[in-house]
CSV table of C-alpha atoms and ligand atoms in Angstrom, one decimal:
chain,number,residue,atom,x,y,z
A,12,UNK,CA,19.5,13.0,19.4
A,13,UNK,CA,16.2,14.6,21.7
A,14,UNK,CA,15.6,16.4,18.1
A,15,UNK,CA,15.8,13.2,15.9
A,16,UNK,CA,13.2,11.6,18.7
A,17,UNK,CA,10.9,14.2,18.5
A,18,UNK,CA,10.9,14.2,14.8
A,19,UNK,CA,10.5,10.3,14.9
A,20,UNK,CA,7.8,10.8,16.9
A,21,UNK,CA,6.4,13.8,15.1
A,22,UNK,CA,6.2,11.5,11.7
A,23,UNK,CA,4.4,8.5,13.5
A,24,UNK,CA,1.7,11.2,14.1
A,25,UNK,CA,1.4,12.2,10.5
A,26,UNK,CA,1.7,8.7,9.2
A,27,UNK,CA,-0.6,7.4,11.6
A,28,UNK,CA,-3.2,8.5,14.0
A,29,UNK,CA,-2.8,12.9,13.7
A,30,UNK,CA,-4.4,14.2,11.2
A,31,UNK,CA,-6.1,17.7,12.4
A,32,UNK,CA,-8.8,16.6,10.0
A,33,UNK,CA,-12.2,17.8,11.6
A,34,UNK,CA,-14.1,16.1,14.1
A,35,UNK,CA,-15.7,12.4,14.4
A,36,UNK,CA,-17.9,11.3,12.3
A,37,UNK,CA,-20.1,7.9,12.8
A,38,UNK,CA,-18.4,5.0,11.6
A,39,UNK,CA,-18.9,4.8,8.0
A,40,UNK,CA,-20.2,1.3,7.0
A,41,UNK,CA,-19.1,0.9,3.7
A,42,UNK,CA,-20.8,-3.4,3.7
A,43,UNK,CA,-22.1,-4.9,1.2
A,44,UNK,CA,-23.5,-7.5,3.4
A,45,UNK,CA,-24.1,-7.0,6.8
A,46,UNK,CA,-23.1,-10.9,7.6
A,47,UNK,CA,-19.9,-10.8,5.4
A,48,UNK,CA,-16.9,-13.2,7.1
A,49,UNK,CA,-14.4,-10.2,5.9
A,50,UNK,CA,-14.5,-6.8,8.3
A,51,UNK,CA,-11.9,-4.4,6.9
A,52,UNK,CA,-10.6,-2.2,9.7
A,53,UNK,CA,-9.9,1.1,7.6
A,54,UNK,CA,-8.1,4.4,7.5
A,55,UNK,CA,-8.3,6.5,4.5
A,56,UNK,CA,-6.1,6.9,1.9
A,57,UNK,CA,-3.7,4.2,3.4
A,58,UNK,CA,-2.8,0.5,3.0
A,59,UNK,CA,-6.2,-1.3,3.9
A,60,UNK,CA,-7.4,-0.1,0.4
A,61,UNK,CA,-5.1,-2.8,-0.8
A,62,UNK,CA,-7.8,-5.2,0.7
A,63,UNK,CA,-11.2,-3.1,-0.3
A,64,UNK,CA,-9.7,-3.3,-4.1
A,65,UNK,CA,-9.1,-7.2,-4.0
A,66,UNK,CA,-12.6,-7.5,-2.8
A,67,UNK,CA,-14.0,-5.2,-5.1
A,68,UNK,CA,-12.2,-7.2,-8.0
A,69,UNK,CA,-13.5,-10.5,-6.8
A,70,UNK,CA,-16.8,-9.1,-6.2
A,71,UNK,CA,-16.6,-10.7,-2.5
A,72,UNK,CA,-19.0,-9.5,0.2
A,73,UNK,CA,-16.6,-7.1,3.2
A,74,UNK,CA,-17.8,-5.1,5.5
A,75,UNK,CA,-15.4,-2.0,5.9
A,76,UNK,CA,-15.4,0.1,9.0
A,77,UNK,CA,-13.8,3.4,9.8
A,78,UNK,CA,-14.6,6.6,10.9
A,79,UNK,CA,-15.2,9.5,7.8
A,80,UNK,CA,-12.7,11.5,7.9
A,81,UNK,CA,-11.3,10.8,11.1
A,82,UNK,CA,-7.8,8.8,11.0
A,83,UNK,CA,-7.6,9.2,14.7
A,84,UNK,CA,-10.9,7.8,15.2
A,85,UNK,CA,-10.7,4.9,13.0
A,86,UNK,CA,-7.1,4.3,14.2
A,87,UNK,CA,-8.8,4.1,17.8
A,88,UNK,CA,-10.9,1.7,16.4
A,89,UNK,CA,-7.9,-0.3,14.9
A,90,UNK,CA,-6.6,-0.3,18.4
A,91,UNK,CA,-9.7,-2.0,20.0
A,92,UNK,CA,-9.0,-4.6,17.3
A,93,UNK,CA,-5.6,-5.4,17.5
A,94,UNK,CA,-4.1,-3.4,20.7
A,95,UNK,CA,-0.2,-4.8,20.1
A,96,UNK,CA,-0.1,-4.1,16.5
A,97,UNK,CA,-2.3,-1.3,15.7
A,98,UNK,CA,-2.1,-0.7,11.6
A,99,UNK,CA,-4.2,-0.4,8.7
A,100,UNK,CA,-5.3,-3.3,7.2
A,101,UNK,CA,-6.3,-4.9,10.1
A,102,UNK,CA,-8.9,-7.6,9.0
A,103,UNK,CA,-11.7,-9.8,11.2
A,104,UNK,CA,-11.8,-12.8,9.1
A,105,UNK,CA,-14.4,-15.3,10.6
A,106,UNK,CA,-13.4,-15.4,14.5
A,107,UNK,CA,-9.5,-14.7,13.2
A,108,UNK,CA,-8.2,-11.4,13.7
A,109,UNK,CA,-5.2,-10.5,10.7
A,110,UNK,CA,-2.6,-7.9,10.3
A,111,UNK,CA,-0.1,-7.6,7.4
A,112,UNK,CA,-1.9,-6.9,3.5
A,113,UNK,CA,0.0,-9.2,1.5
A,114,UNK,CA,-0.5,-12.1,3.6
A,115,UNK,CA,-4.3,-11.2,4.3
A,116,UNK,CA,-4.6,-11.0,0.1
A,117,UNK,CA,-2.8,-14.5,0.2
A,118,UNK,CA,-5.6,-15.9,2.1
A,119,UNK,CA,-8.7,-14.4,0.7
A,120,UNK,CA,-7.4,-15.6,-2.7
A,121,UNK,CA,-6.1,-18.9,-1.4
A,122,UNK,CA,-9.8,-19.1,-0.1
A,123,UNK,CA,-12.2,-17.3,-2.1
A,124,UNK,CA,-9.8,-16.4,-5.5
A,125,UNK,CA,-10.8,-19.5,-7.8
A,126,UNK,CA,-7.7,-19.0,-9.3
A,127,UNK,CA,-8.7,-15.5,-10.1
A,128,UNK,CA,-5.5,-12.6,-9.5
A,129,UNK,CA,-2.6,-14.9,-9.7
A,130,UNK,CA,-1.1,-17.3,-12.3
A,131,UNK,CA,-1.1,-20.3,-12.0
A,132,UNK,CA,1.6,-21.9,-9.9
A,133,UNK,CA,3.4,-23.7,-12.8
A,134,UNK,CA,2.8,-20.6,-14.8
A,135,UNK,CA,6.2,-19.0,-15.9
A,136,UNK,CA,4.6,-15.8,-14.7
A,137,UNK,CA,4.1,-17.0,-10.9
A,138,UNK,CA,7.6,-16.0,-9.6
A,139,UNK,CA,7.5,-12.9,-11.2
A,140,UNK,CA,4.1,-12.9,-8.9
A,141,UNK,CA,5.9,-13.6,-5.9
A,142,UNK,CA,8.9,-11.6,-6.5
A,143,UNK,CA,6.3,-8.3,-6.9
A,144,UNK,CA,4.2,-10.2,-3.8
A,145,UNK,CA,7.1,-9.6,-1.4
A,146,UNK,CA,8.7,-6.9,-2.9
A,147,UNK,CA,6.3,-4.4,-2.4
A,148,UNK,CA,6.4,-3.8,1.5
A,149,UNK,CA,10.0,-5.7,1.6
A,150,UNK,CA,11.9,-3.1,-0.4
A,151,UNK,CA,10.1,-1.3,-2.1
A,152,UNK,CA,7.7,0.6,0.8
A,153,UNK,CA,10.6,-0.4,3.3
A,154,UNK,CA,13.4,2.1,0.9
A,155,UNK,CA,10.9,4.5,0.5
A,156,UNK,CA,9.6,5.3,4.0
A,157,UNK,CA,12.8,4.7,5.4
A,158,UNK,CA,14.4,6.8,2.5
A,159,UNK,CA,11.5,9.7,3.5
A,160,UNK,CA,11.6,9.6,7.1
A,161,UNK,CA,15.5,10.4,6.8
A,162,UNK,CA,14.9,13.2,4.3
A,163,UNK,CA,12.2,14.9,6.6
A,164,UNK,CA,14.4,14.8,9.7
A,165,UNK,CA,17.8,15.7,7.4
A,166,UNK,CA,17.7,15.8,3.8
A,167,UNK,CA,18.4,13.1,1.4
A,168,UNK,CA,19.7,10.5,2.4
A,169,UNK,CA,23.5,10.6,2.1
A,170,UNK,CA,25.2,7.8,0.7
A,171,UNK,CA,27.9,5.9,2.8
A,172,UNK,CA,31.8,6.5,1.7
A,173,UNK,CA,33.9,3.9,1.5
A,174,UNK,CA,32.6,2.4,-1.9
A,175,UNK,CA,29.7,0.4,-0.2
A,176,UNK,CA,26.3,1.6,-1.5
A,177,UNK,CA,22.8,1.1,-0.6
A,178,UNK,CA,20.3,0.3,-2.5
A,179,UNK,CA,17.9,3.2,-2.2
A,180,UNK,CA,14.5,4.6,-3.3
A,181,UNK,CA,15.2,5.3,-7.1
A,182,UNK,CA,17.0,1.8,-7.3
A,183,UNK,CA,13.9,-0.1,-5.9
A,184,UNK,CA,11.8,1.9,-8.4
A,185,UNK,CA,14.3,1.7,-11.3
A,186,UNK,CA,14.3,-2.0,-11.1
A,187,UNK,CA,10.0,-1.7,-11.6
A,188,UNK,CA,10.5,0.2,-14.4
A,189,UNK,CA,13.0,-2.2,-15.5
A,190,UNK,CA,10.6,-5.0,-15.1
A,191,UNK,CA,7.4,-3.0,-16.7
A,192,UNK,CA,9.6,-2.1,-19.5
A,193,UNK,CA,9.4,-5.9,-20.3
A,194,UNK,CA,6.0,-7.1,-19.1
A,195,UNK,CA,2.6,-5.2,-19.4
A,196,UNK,CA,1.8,-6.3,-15.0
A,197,UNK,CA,3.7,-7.1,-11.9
A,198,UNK,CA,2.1,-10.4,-12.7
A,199,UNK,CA,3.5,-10.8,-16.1
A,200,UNK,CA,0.9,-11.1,-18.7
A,201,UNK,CA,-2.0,-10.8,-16.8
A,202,UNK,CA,-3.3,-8.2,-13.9
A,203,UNK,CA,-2.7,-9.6,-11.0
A,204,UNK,CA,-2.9,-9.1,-6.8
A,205,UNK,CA,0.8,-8.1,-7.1
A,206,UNK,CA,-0.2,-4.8,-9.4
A,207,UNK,CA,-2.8,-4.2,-6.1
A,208,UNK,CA,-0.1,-4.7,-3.6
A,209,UNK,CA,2.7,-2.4,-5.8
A,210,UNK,CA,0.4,0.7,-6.2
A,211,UNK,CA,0.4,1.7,-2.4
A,212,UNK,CA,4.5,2.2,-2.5
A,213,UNK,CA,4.7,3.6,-5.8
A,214,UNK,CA,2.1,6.0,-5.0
A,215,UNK,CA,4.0,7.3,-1.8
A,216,UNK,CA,6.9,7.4,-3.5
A,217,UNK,CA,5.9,9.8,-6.3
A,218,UNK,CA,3.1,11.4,-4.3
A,219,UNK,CA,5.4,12.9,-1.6
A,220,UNK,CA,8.6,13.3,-4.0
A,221,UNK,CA,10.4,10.7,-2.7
A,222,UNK,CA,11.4,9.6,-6.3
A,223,UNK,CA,10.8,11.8,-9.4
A,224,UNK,CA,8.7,9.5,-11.2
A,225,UNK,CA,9.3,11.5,-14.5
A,226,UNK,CA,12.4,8.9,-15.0
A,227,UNK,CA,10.6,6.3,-14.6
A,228,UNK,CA,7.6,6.3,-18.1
A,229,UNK,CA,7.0,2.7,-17.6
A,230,UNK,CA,5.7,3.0,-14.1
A,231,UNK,CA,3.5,6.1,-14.8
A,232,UNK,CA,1.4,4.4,-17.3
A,233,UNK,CA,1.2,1.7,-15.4
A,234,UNK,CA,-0.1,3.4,-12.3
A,235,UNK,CA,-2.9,4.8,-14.4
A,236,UNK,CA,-3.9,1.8,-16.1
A,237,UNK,CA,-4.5,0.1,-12.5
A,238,UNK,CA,-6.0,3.8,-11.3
A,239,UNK,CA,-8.4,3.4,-14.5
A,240,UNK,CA,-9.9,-0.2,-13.9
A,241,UNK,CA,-13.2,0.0,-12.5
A,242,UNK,CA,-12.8,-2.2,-9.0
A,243,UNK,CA,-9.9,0.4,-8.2
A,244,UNK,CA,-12.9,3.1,-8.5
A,245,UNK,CA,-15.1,1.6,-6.6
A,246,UNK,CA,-12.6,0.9,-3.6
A,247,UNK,CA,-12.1,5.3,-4.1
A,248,UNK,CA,-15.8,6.2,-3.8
A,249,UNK,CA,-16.3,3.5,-0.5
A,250,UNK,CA,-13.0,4.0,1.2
A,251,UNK,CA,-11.9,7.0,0.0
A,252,UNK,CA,-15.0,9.4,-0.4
A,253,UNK,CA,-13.6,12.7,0.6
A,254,UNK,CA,-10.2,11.9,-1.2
A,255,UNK,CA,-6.8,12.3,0.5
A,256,UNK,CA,-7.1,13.4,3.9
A,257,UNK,CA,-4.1,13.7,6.3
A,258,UNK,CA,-1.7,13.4,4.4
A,259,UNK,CA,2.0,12.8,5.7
A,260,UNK,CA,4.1,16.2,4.0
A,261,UNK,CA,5.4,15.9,0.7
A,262,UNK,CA,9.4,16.4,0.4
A,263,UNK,CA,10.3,19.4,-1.5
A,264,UNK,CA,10.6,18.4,-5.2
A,265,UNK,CA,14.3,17.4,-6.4
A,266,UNK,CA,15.8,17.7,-2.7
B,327,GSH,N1,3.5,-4.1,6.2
B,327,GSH,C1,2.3,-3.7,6.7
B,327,GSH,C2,2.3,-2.2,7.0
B,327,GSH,C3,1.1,-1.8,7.7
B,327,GSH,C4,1.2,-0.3,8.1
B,327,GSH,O1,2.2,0.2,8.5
B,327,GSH,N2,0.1,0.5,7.8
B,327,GSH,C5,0.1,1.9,8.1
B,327,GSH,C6,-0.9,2.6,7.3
B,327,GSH,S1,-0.5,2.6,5.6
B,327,GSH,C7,-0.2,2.1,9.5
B,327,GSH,O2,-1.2,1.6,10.0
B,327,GSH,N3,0.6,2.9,10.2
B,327,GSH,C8,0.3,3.2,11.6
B,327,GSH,C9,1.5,3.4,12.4
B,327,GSH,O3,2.6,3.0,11.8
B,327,GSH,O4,1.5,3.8,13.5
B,327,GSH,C10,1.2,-4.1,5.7
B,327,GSH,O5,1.5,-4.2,4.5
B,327,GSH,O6,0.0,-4.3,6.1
């Protein structure tokens, strides 16, 4: 039990704040307009690029803040922010301070998307919208980092006798490929904020060998037709200029 703590607590580190990347650097202002209503409260390489993207998409003025190089430092800056729920995105929007990406995409485009990076509400393509939405951090991200935190402490994840199975981290990413099989975007027809909120997941899933992505075609090309378009560049060179830093370990391949 003391072991599985310490590990649990180990992993926090990695995932979050300790990084053993060098030292402190100043606070990297990535703005575009020193009066924008939008601050992004950054760490690299994590889930507040969600937020830079959509901005860089919709060509709306941000100003991004976080410490080159530094998760701990811009972490510490998180937590100045939003003390009880320290995590990256945290957003200052006018005098309202925000946690949680797909509801803080939600309102910029509610606000500031003209209709741009969702369908249309009677569109035939906006549940698929919402389904992709909300499915992103609530299974998709929730299987895999659950799925990965297990297999670091103990190995795969072991499925439960008794003929009751979970749904696990292959499933939730079978049932994208399913879905891209059938539809060139999470959105449906068109690219859409769901295709920026679905990367992040994907990403960790493959990236740290979570799931073999090699059985799932669909989802490869589509993770490099949203790694191609020229917003998701520009959100790389401002908010991640030094590329992956502290990242949490990779699983061993096929464990
Ligand atoms: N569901 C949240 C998750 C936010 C989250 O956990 N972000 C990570 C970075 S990707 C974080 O800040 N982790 C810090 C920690 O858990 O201590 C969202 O989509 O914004």
């Amino acid at each position: 039990m003391l072991r599985h703590i310490g590990s649990a607590v180990l992993l926090a580190a990695l995932l979050s704040v300790s990084t053993g990347v060098g030292a402190a650097e100043s606070t990297a202002a990535a703005a575009k307009s020193g009066t924008a209503k939008l601050t992004i409260y950054h760490l690299e390489g994590r889930r507040s690029e969600r937020i830079v993207w959509l901005c860089e998409e919709l060509g709306i003025p941000y100003q991004l803040e976080f410490k080159r190089g530094d998760l701990a430092g811009s972490m510490q800056t998180i937590r100045t922010v939003s003390p009880l729920m320290p995590v990256a995105p945290t957003v200052r929007y006018g005098d309202q301070v925000m946690v949680e990406s797909g509801a803080i995409i939600e309102l910029i485009l509610a606000r500031e998307g003209e209709g741009r990076l969702a369908p249309a509400v009677t569109s035939p393509d906006y549940p698929y919208y919402l389904q992709w939405m909300h499915y992103a951090e609530g299974s998709l991200a929730a299987r895999v980092i659950g799925d990965y935190r297990v297999a670091l402490i103990q190995g795969k994840p072991k499925q439960p006798t008794g003929g009751y199975r979970l749904v696990n981290s292959e499933d939730v990413v079978r049932f994208a490929e399913d879905f891209l099989s059938k539809h060139p975007w999470f959105g449906g027809k068109e690219f859409s904020a769901a295709d920026i909120m679905m990367l992040f997941p994907i990403n960790f899933a493959g990236g740290l060998n979570v799931v073999d992505m090699s059985a799932f075609p669909h989802v490869v090309a589509w993770q490099k037709k949203v790694e191609s378009r020229p917003a998701y560049k520009k959100m790389l060179s401002v908010a991640r200029p030094d590329g992956l830093i502290g990242s949490p370990q990779a699983l061993p391949k096929n464990n």
